[in-house]
């Protein structure tokens, strides 16, 4: 997986370790204002996911999540160290909700 700027390098290092460990399961990254606030590992998170063969899906999802207006979560499902499914949810509140709905 490619690396991004600053604080996301540690997240990519973590995801790369899961690849090297041949991890099978689900990882949920929770964000507030573009900052990762929690990481949850499970055998499966109960969220709808999209199947993917895109090897750069982590880069795409984390590029969205690192934006200051991103509040929500990104989930990656691993099978033998490879991301095979993903999901994201974005929550609008405060200023982002005002932008979405208008004043």
GROMACS .gro file of C-alpha atoms in nm:
model
  103
    1UNK     CA    1   0.000   0.000   0.000
    2UNK     CA    2   0.123   0.346  -0.082
    3UNK     CA    3   0.185   0.593   0.195
    4UNK     CA    4   0.017   0.929   0.236
    5UNK     CA    5   0.124   1.240   0.422
    6UNK     CA    6   0.183   1.288   0.795
    7UNK     CA    7  -0.034   1.109   1.047
    8UNK     CA    8  -0.166   0.860   0.792
    9UNK     CA    9   0.175   0.697   0.753
   10UNK     CA   10   0.118   0.519   1.085
   11UNK     CA   11  -0.222   0.396   0.969
   12UNK     CA   12  -0.067   0.257   0.650
   13UNK     CA   13   0.209   0.092   0.854
   14UNK     CA   14  -0.061  -0.072   1.067
   15UNK     CA   15  -0.255  -0.191   0.759
   16UNK     CA   16   0.068  -0.321   0.602
   17UNK     CA   17   0.142  -0.521   0.919
   18UNK     CA   18  -0.200  -0.683   0.882
   19UNK     CA   19  -0.108  -0.772   0.524
   20UNK     CA   20   0.223  -0.922   0.636
   21UNK     CA   21   0.049  -1.116   0.917
   22UNK     CA   22  -0.196  -1.263   0.663
   23UNK     CA   23  -0.476  -1.119   0.878
   24UNK     CA   24  -0.831  -1.234   0.810
   25UNK     CA   25  -1.103  -1.020   0.963
   26UNK     CA   26  -1.238  -0.669   0.965
   27UNK     CA   27  -1.077  -0.339   1.066
   28UNK     CA   28  -1.284  -0.029   1.136
   29UNK     CA   29  -1.114   0.311   1.147
   30UNK     CA   30  -1.324   0.585   1.310
   31UNK     CA   31  -1.257   0.951   1.227
   32UNK     CA   32  -1.353   1.290   1.365
   33UNK     CA   33  -1.264   1.594   1.157
   34UNK     CA   34  -1.019   1.388   0.952
   35UNK     CA   35  -0.833   1.251   1.257
   36UNK     CA   36  -0.837   0.879   1.335
   37UNK     CA   37  -0.984   0.847   1.683
   38UNK     CA   38  -1.023   0.468   1.714
   39UNK     CA   39  -0.935   0.141   1.546
   40UNK     CA   40  -1.150  -0.169   1.600
   41UNK     CA   41  -1.059  -0.520   1.490
   42UNK     CA   42  -1.321  -0.794   1.464
   43UNK     CA   43  -1.384  -1.116   1.284
   44UNK     CA   44  -1.655  -0.917   1.101
   45UNK     CA   45  -1.814  -0.573   1.140
   46UNK     CA   46  -2.187  -0.569   1.080
   47UNK     CA   47  -2.193  -0.319   0.795
   48UNK     CA   48  -2.271  -0.355   0.425
   49UNK     CA   49  -1.948  -0.385   0.225
   50UNK     CA   50  -1.844  -0.362  -0.137
   51UNK     CA   51  -1.623  -0.628  -0.293
   52UNK     CA   52  -1.302  -0.496  -0.448
   53UNK     CA   53  -0.997  -0.606  -0.642
   54UNK     CA   54  -0.855  -0.252  -0.629
   55UNK     CA   55  -0.515  -0.275  -0.461
   56UNK     CA   56  -0.523   0.101  -0.395
   57UNK     CA   57  -0.863   0.106  -0.221
   58UNK     CA   58  -0.700   0.193   0.113
   59UNK     CA   59  -0.534   0.496  -0.048
   60UNK     CA   60  -0.865   0.613  -0.196
   61UNK     CA   61  -1.064   0.568   0.124
   62UNK     CA   62  -0.802   0.723   0.351
   63UNK     CA   63  -0.758   1.019   0.112
   64UNK     CA   64  -1.128   1.089   0.167
   65UNK     CA   65  -1.105   1.028   0.544
   66UNK     CA   66  -0.807   1.258   0.601
   67UNK     CA   67  -1.006   1.565   0.496
   68UNK     CA   68  -1.092   1.795   0.783
   69UNK     CA   69  -1.466   1.771   0.713
   70UNK     CA   70  -1.473   1.388   0.732
   71UNK     CA   71  -1.657   1.243   1.031
   72UNK     CA   72  -1.737   0.874   1.009
   73UNK     CA   73  -1.573   0.539   0.960
   74UNK     CA   74  -1.391   0.329   0.705
   75UNK     CA   75  -1.401  -0.052   0.720
   76UNK     CA   76  -1.159  -0.285   0.544
   77UNK     CA   77  -1.224  -0.659   0.527
   78UNK     CA   78  -0.909  -0.869   0.495
   79UNK     CA   79  -0.880  -1.225   0.368
   80UNK     CA   80  -0.534  -1.375   0.417
   81UNK     CA   81  -0.374  -1.031   0.432
   82UNK     CA   82  -0.552  -0.885   0.127
   83UNK     CA   83  -0.827  -0.623   0.136
   84UNK     CA   84  -1.120  -0.786  -0.041
   85UNK     CA   85  -1.408  -0.564   0.073
   86UNK     CA   86  -1.451  -0.213   0.206
   87UNK     CA   87  -1.713   0.027   0.330
   88UNK     CA   88  -1.732   0.382   0.452
   89UNK     CA   89  -1.991   0.594   0.623
   90UNK     CA   90  -1.981   0.969   0.652
   91UNK     CA   91  -2.167   1.165   0.918
   92UNK     CA   92  -2.268   1.524   0.858
   93UNK     CA   93  -2.285   1.748   1.165
   94UNK     CA   94  -2.207   2.104   1.260
   95UNK     CA   95  -2.047   2.296   0.974
   96UNK     CA   96  -2.053   2.000   0.735
   97UNK     CA   97  -2.428   1.964   0.793
   98UNK     CA   98  -2.478   2.336   0.729
   99UNK     CA   99  -2.284   2.304   0.403
  100UNK     CA  100  -2.493   2.003   0.298
  101UNK     CA  101  -2.830   2.157   0.380
  102UNK     CA  102  -2.746   2.522   0.332
  103UNK     CA  103  -2.810   2.797   0.584
   0.00000   0.00000   0.00000
